[in-house]
């Protein structure tokens, strides 16, 4: 499992820039990011190289921030890669709360980041089906 930072923020001009500036100024590299918005507020979810520092930095700046664990699985960078992962999860009777995609530049591979219940059993089940899980 990997650590994810979730930030509740106003949905207004420059809101994302303030977050990315905080990360840049504290030498925190963002490796995956997705945003979900509504008319007034949004949730930014991101995987960073220094999650504890990111969490502290954002909290100190006044953001409502949460650090949680999520799953990361390498998937094929071809048509059907995500579908294969979702099929494996469905076959294991596991419900996925949300999923987003990132790219590991060093390994040149696609990573599916997702939230679901299952713990080590979920990771074991996916590894048994040939998926490499991120730690």
PDB file of C-alpha atoms in Angstrom:
ATOM      1  CA  UNK A   1       0.000   0.000   0.000  1.00  0.00           C
ATOM      2  CA  UNK A   2       1.094   3.563  -0.607  1.00  0.00           C
ATOM      3  CA  UNK A   3       0.355   6.827   1.187  1.00  0.00           C
ATOM      4  CA  UNK A   4      -1.968   9.346  -0.421  1.00  0.00           C
ATOM      5  CA  UNK A   5      -2.568  12.950   0.553  1.00  0.00           C
ATOM      6  CA  UNK A   6      -6.108  14.313   0.156  1.00  0.00           C
ATOM      7  CA  UNK A   7      -6.726  18.056   0.366  1.00  0.00           C
ATOM      8  CA  UNK A   8     -10.096  19.754   0.708  1.00  0.00           C
ATOM      9  CA  UNK A   9      -9.832  23.145  -0.959  1.00  0.00           C
ATOM     10  CA  UNK A  10     -11.909  25.968  -2.382  1.00  0.00           C
ATOM     11  CA  UNK A  11     -12.659  25.659  -6.089  1.00  0.00           C
ATOM     12  CA  UNK A  12     -11.438  29.064  -7.185  1.00  0.00           C
ATOM     13  CA  UNK A  13      -8.821  30.646  -9.400  1.00  0.00           C
ATOM     14  CA  UNK A  14      -5.301  29.847  -8.245  1.00  0.00           C
ATOM     15  CA  UNK A  15      -6.263  27.216  -5.650  1.00  0.00           C
ATOM     16  CA  UNK A  16      -4.292  24.425  -7.308  1.00  0.00           C
ATOM     17  CA  UNK A  17      -1.334  26.742  -7.912  1.00  0.00           C
ATOM     18  CA  UNK A  18      -1.099  27.487  -4.178  1.00  0.00           C
ATOM     19  CA  UNK A  19      -0.879  23.751  -3.456  1.00  0.00           C
ATOM     20  CA  UNK A  20       1.730  23.074  -6.130  1.00  0.00           C
ATOM     21  CA  UNK A  21       3.785  26.047  -4.966  1.00  0.00           C
ATOM     22  CA  UNK A  22       3.804  24.658  -1.413  1.00  0.00           C
ATOM     23  CA  UNK A  23       5.016  21.337  -2.775  1.00  0.00           C
ATOM     24  CA  UNK A  24       7.705  22.977  -4.937  1.00  0.00           C
ATOM     25  CA  UNK A  25       8.930  25.269  -2.156  1.00  0.00           C
ATOM     26  CA  UNK A  26       9.350  22.247   0.140  1.00  0.00           C
ATOM     27  CA  UNK A  27      11.016  20.057  -2.504  1.00  0.00           C
ATOM     28  CA  UNK A  28       8.114  17.576  -2.568  1.00  0.00           C
ATOM     29  CA  UNK A  29       7.692  15.854  -5.921  1.00  0.00           C
ATOM     30  CA  UNK A  30       4.126  14.984  -6.960  1.00  0.00           C
ATOM     31  CA  UNK A  31       4.044  11.625  -8.762  1.00  0.00           C
ATOM     32  CA  UNK A  32       0.272  11.243  -9.208  1.00  0.00           C
ATOM     33  CA  UNK A  33      -2.623  13.663  -8.882  1.00  0.00           C
ATOM     34  CA  UNK A  34      -6.347  13.769  -9.497  1.00  0.00           C
ATOM     35  CA  UNK A  35      -8.928  16.407  -8.639  1.00  0.00           C
ATOM     36  CA  UNK A  36     -12.654  16.114  -8.048  1.00  0.00           C
ATOM     37  CA  UNK A  37     -14.660  19.276  -7.870  1.00  0.00           C
ATOM     38  CA  UNK A  38     -18.034  20.710  -7.126  1.00  0.00           C
ATOM     39  CA  UNK A  39     -19.217  24.264  -7.595  1.00  0.00           C
ATOM     40  CA  UNK A  40     -17.462  25.648  -4.528  1.00  0.00           C
ATOM     41  CA  UNK A  41     -14.999  23.047  -3.206  1.00  0.00           C
ATOM     42  CA  UNK A  42     -12.834  20.248  -4.451  1.00  0.00           C
ATOM     43  CA  UNK A  43     -10.729  17.344  -3.298  1.00  0.00           C
ATOM     44  CA  UNK A  44      -7.181  16.986  -4.549  1.00  0.00           C
ATOM     45  CA  UNK A  45      -5.712  13.508  -4.163  1.00  0.00           C
ATOM     46  CA  UNK A  46      -2.018  13.023  -4.746  1.00  0.00           C
ATOM     47  CA  UNK A  47       0.858  10.640  -4.300  1.00  0.00           C
ATOM     48  CA  UNK A  48       4.076  12.420  -3.366  1.00  0.00           C
ATOM     49  CA  UNK A  49       7.648  11.385  -2.639  1.00  0.00           C
ATOM     50  CA  UNK A  50       7.585  12.789   0.926  1.00  0.00           C
ATOM     51  CA  UNK A  51       4.028  12.205   2.204  1.00  0.00           C
ATOM     52  CA  UNK A  52       4.671  13.067   5.868  1.00  0.00           C
ATOM     53  CA  UNK A  53       6.298  16.381   4.913  1.00  0.00           C
ATOM     54  CA  UNK A  54       3.504  17.158   2.452  1.00  0.00           C
ATOM     55  CA  UNK A  55       0.881  16.435   5.096  1.00  0.00           C
ATOM     56  CA  UNK A  56       2.593  18.698   7.644  1.00  0.00           C
ATOM     57  CA  UNK A  57       3.244  21.458   5.102  1.00  0.00           C
ATOM     58  CA  UNK A  58      -0.373  21.531   3.926  1.00  0.00           C
ATOM     59  CA  UNK A  59      -1.775  21.393   7.466  1.00  0.00           C
ATOM     60  CA  UNK A  60       0.548  24.193   8.573  1.00  0.00           C
ATOM     61  CA  UNK A  61      -0.715  26.240   5.619  1.00  0.00           C
ATOM     62  CA  UNK A  62      -4.294  25.834   6.883  1.00  0.00           C
ATOM     63  CA  UNK A  63      -5.570  23.150   4.517  1.00  0.00           C
ATOM     64  CA  UNK A  64      -7.930  20.417   5.669  1.00  0.00           C
ATOM     65  CA  UNK A  65      -5.684  17.472   4.790  1.00  0.00           C
ATOM     66  CA  UNK A  66      -5.841  13.732   5.244  1.00  0.00           C
ATOM     67  CA  UNK A  67      -3.171  11.090   4.769  1.00  0.00           C
ATOM     68  CA  UNK A  68      -4.438   7.620   3.976  1.00  0.00           C
ATOM     69  CA  UNK A  69      -3.245   4.393   2.451  1.00  0.00           C
ATOM     70  CA  UNK A  70      -4.331   3.320  -1.010  1.00  0.00           C
ATOM     71  CA  UNK A  71      -3.289   0.629  -3.436  1.00  0.00           C
ATOM     72  CA  UNK A  72      -1.052   1.022  -6.435  1.00  0.00           C
ATOM     73  CA  UNK A  73      -0.813  -1.667  -9.104  1.00  0.00           C
ATOM     74  CA  UNK A  74       1.245  -1.680 -12.276  1.00  0.00           C
ATOM     75  CA  UNK A  75      -0.994  -2.267 -15.279  1.00  0.00           C
ATOM     76  CA  UNK A  76      -0.343  -2.800 -18.957  1.00  0.00           C
ATOM     77  CA  UNK A  77       0.135   0.353 -21.034  1.00  0.00           C
ATOM     78  CA  UNK A  78      -2.096  -1.096 -23.724  1.00  0.00           C
ATOM     79  CA  UNK A  79      -5.788  -1.096 -24.421  1.00  0.00           C
ATOM     80  CA  UNK A  80      -7.455  -3.176 -21.700  1.00  0.00           C
ATOM     81  CA  UNK A  81      -4.815  -2.700 -18.987  1.00  0.00           C
ATOM     82  CA  UNK A  82      -7.180  -1.057 -16.521  1.00  0.00           C
ATOM     83  CA  UNK A  83      -9.986  -3.393 -17.539  1.00  0.00           C
ATOM     84  CA  UNK A  84      -7.816  -6.403 -16.593  1.00  0.00           C
ATOM     85  CA  UNK A  85      -7.178  -4.970 -13.122  1.00  0.00           C
ATOM     86  CA  UNK A  86     -10.852  -4.167 -12.583  1.00  0.00           C
ATOM     87  CA  UNK A  87     -11.803  -7.680 -13.781  1.00  0.00           C
ATOM     88  CA  UNK A  88      -9.391  -9.206 -11.242  1.00  0.00           C
ATOM     89  CA  UNK A  89     -10.877  -7.053  -8.460  1.00  0.00           C
ATOM     90  CA  UNK A  90     -14.418  -7.975  -9.484  1.00  0.00           C
ATOM     91  CA  UNK A  91     -13.464 -11.664  -9.593  1.00  0.00           C
ATOM     92  CA  UNK A  92     -12.244 -11.249  -5.988  1.00  0.00           C
ATOM     93  CA  UNK A  93     -15.577  -9.594  -5.082  1.00  0.00           C
ATOM     94  CA  UNK A  94     -13.813  -6.323  -4.203  1.00  0.00           C
ATOM     95  CA  UNK A  95     -15.551  -2.985  -4.627  1.00  0.00           C
ATOM     96  CA  UNK A  96     -13.369  -0.085  -5.802  1.00  0.00           C
ATOM     97  CA  UNK A  97     -14.246   3.295  -4.285  1.00  0.00           C
ATOM     98  CA  UNK A  98     -12.218   5.295  -6.824  1.00  0.00           C
ATOM     99  CA  UNK A  99      -9.327   4.843  -9.230  1.00  0.00           C
ATOM    100  CA  UNK A 100      -6.935   7.090 -11.113  1.00  0.00           C
ATOM    101  CA  UNK A 101      -3.950   6.506 -13.338  1.00  0.00           C
ATOM    102  CA  UNK A 102      -0.345   7.659 -13.030  1.00  0.00           C
ATOM    103  CA  UNK A 103       2.847   6.941 -14.929  1.00  0.00           C
ATOM    104  CA  UNK A 104       6.118   5.796 -13.369  1.00  0.00           C
ATOM    105  CA  UNK A 105       8.705   7.591 -15.488  1.00  0.00           C
ATOM    106  CA  UNK A 106      11.656   5.601 -14.134  1.00  0.00           C
ATOM    107  CA  UNK A 107      10.079   2.188 -14.696  1.00  0.00           C
ATOM    108  CA  UNK A 108       8.189   3.383 -17.787  1.00  0.00           C
ATOM    109  CA  UNK A 109       4.976   1.806 -16.585  1.00  0.00           C
ATOM    110  CA  UNK A 110       1.402   2.755 -15.818  1.00  0.00           C
ATOM    111  CA  UNK A 111       0.209   2.689 -12.217  1.00  0.00           C
ATOM    112  CA  UNK A 112      -3.448   2.391 -11.238  1.00  0.00           C
ATOM    113  CA  UNK A 113      -4.002   4.036  -7.856  1.00  0.00           C
ATOM    114  CA  UNK A 114      -7.206   2.927  -6.161  1.00  0.00           C
ATOM    115  CA  UNK A 115      -9.050   2.776  -2.874  1.00  0.00           C
ATOM    116  CA  UNK A 116     -10.802  -0.404  -1.790  1.00  0.00           C
ATOM    117  CA  UNK A 117     -11.224  -2.579   1.268  1.00  0.00           C
ATOM    118  CA  UNK A 118      -9.095  -5.670   1.515  1.00  0.00           C
ATOM    119  CA  UNK A 119      -5.701  -5.063   3.127  1.00  0.00           C
ATOM    120  CA  UNK A 120      -2.917  -7.561   2.573  1.00  0.00           C
ATOM    121  CA  UNK A 121      -5.391 -10.117   1.254  1.00  0.00           C
ATOM    122  CA  UNK A 122      -6.249  -7.812  -1.645  1.00  0.00           C
ATOM    123  CA  UNK A 123      -2.571  -7.312  -2.469  1.00  0.00           C
ATOM    124  CA  UNK A 124      -1.913 -11.064  -2.252  1.00  0.00           C
ATOM    125  CA  UNK A 125      -4.857 -11.817  -4.529  1.00  0.00           C
ATOM    126  CA  UNK A 126      -3.722  -9.340  -7.175  1.00  0.00           C
ATOM    127  CA  UNK A 127      -0.108 -10.487  -6.998  1.00  0.00           C
ATOM    128  CA  UNK A 128      -1.328 -14.076  -7.486  1.00  0.00           C
ATOM    129  CA  UNK A 129      -3.019 -12.827 -10.668  1.00  0.00           C
ATOM    130  CA  UNK A 130       0.222 -11.319 -11.948  1.00  0.00           C
ATOM    131  CA  UNK A 131      -0.081  -7.686 -10.832  1.00  0.00           C
ATOM    132  CA  UNK A 132       2.886  -5.935  -9.270  1.00  0.00           C
ATOM    133  CA  UNK A 133       1.736  -3.978  -6.241  1.00  0.00           C
ATOM    134  CA  UNK A 134       3.434  -0.732  -5.205  1.00  0.00           C
ATOM    135  CA  UNK A 135       4.804  -0.623  -1.680  1.00  0.00           C
TER     136      UNK A 135
END
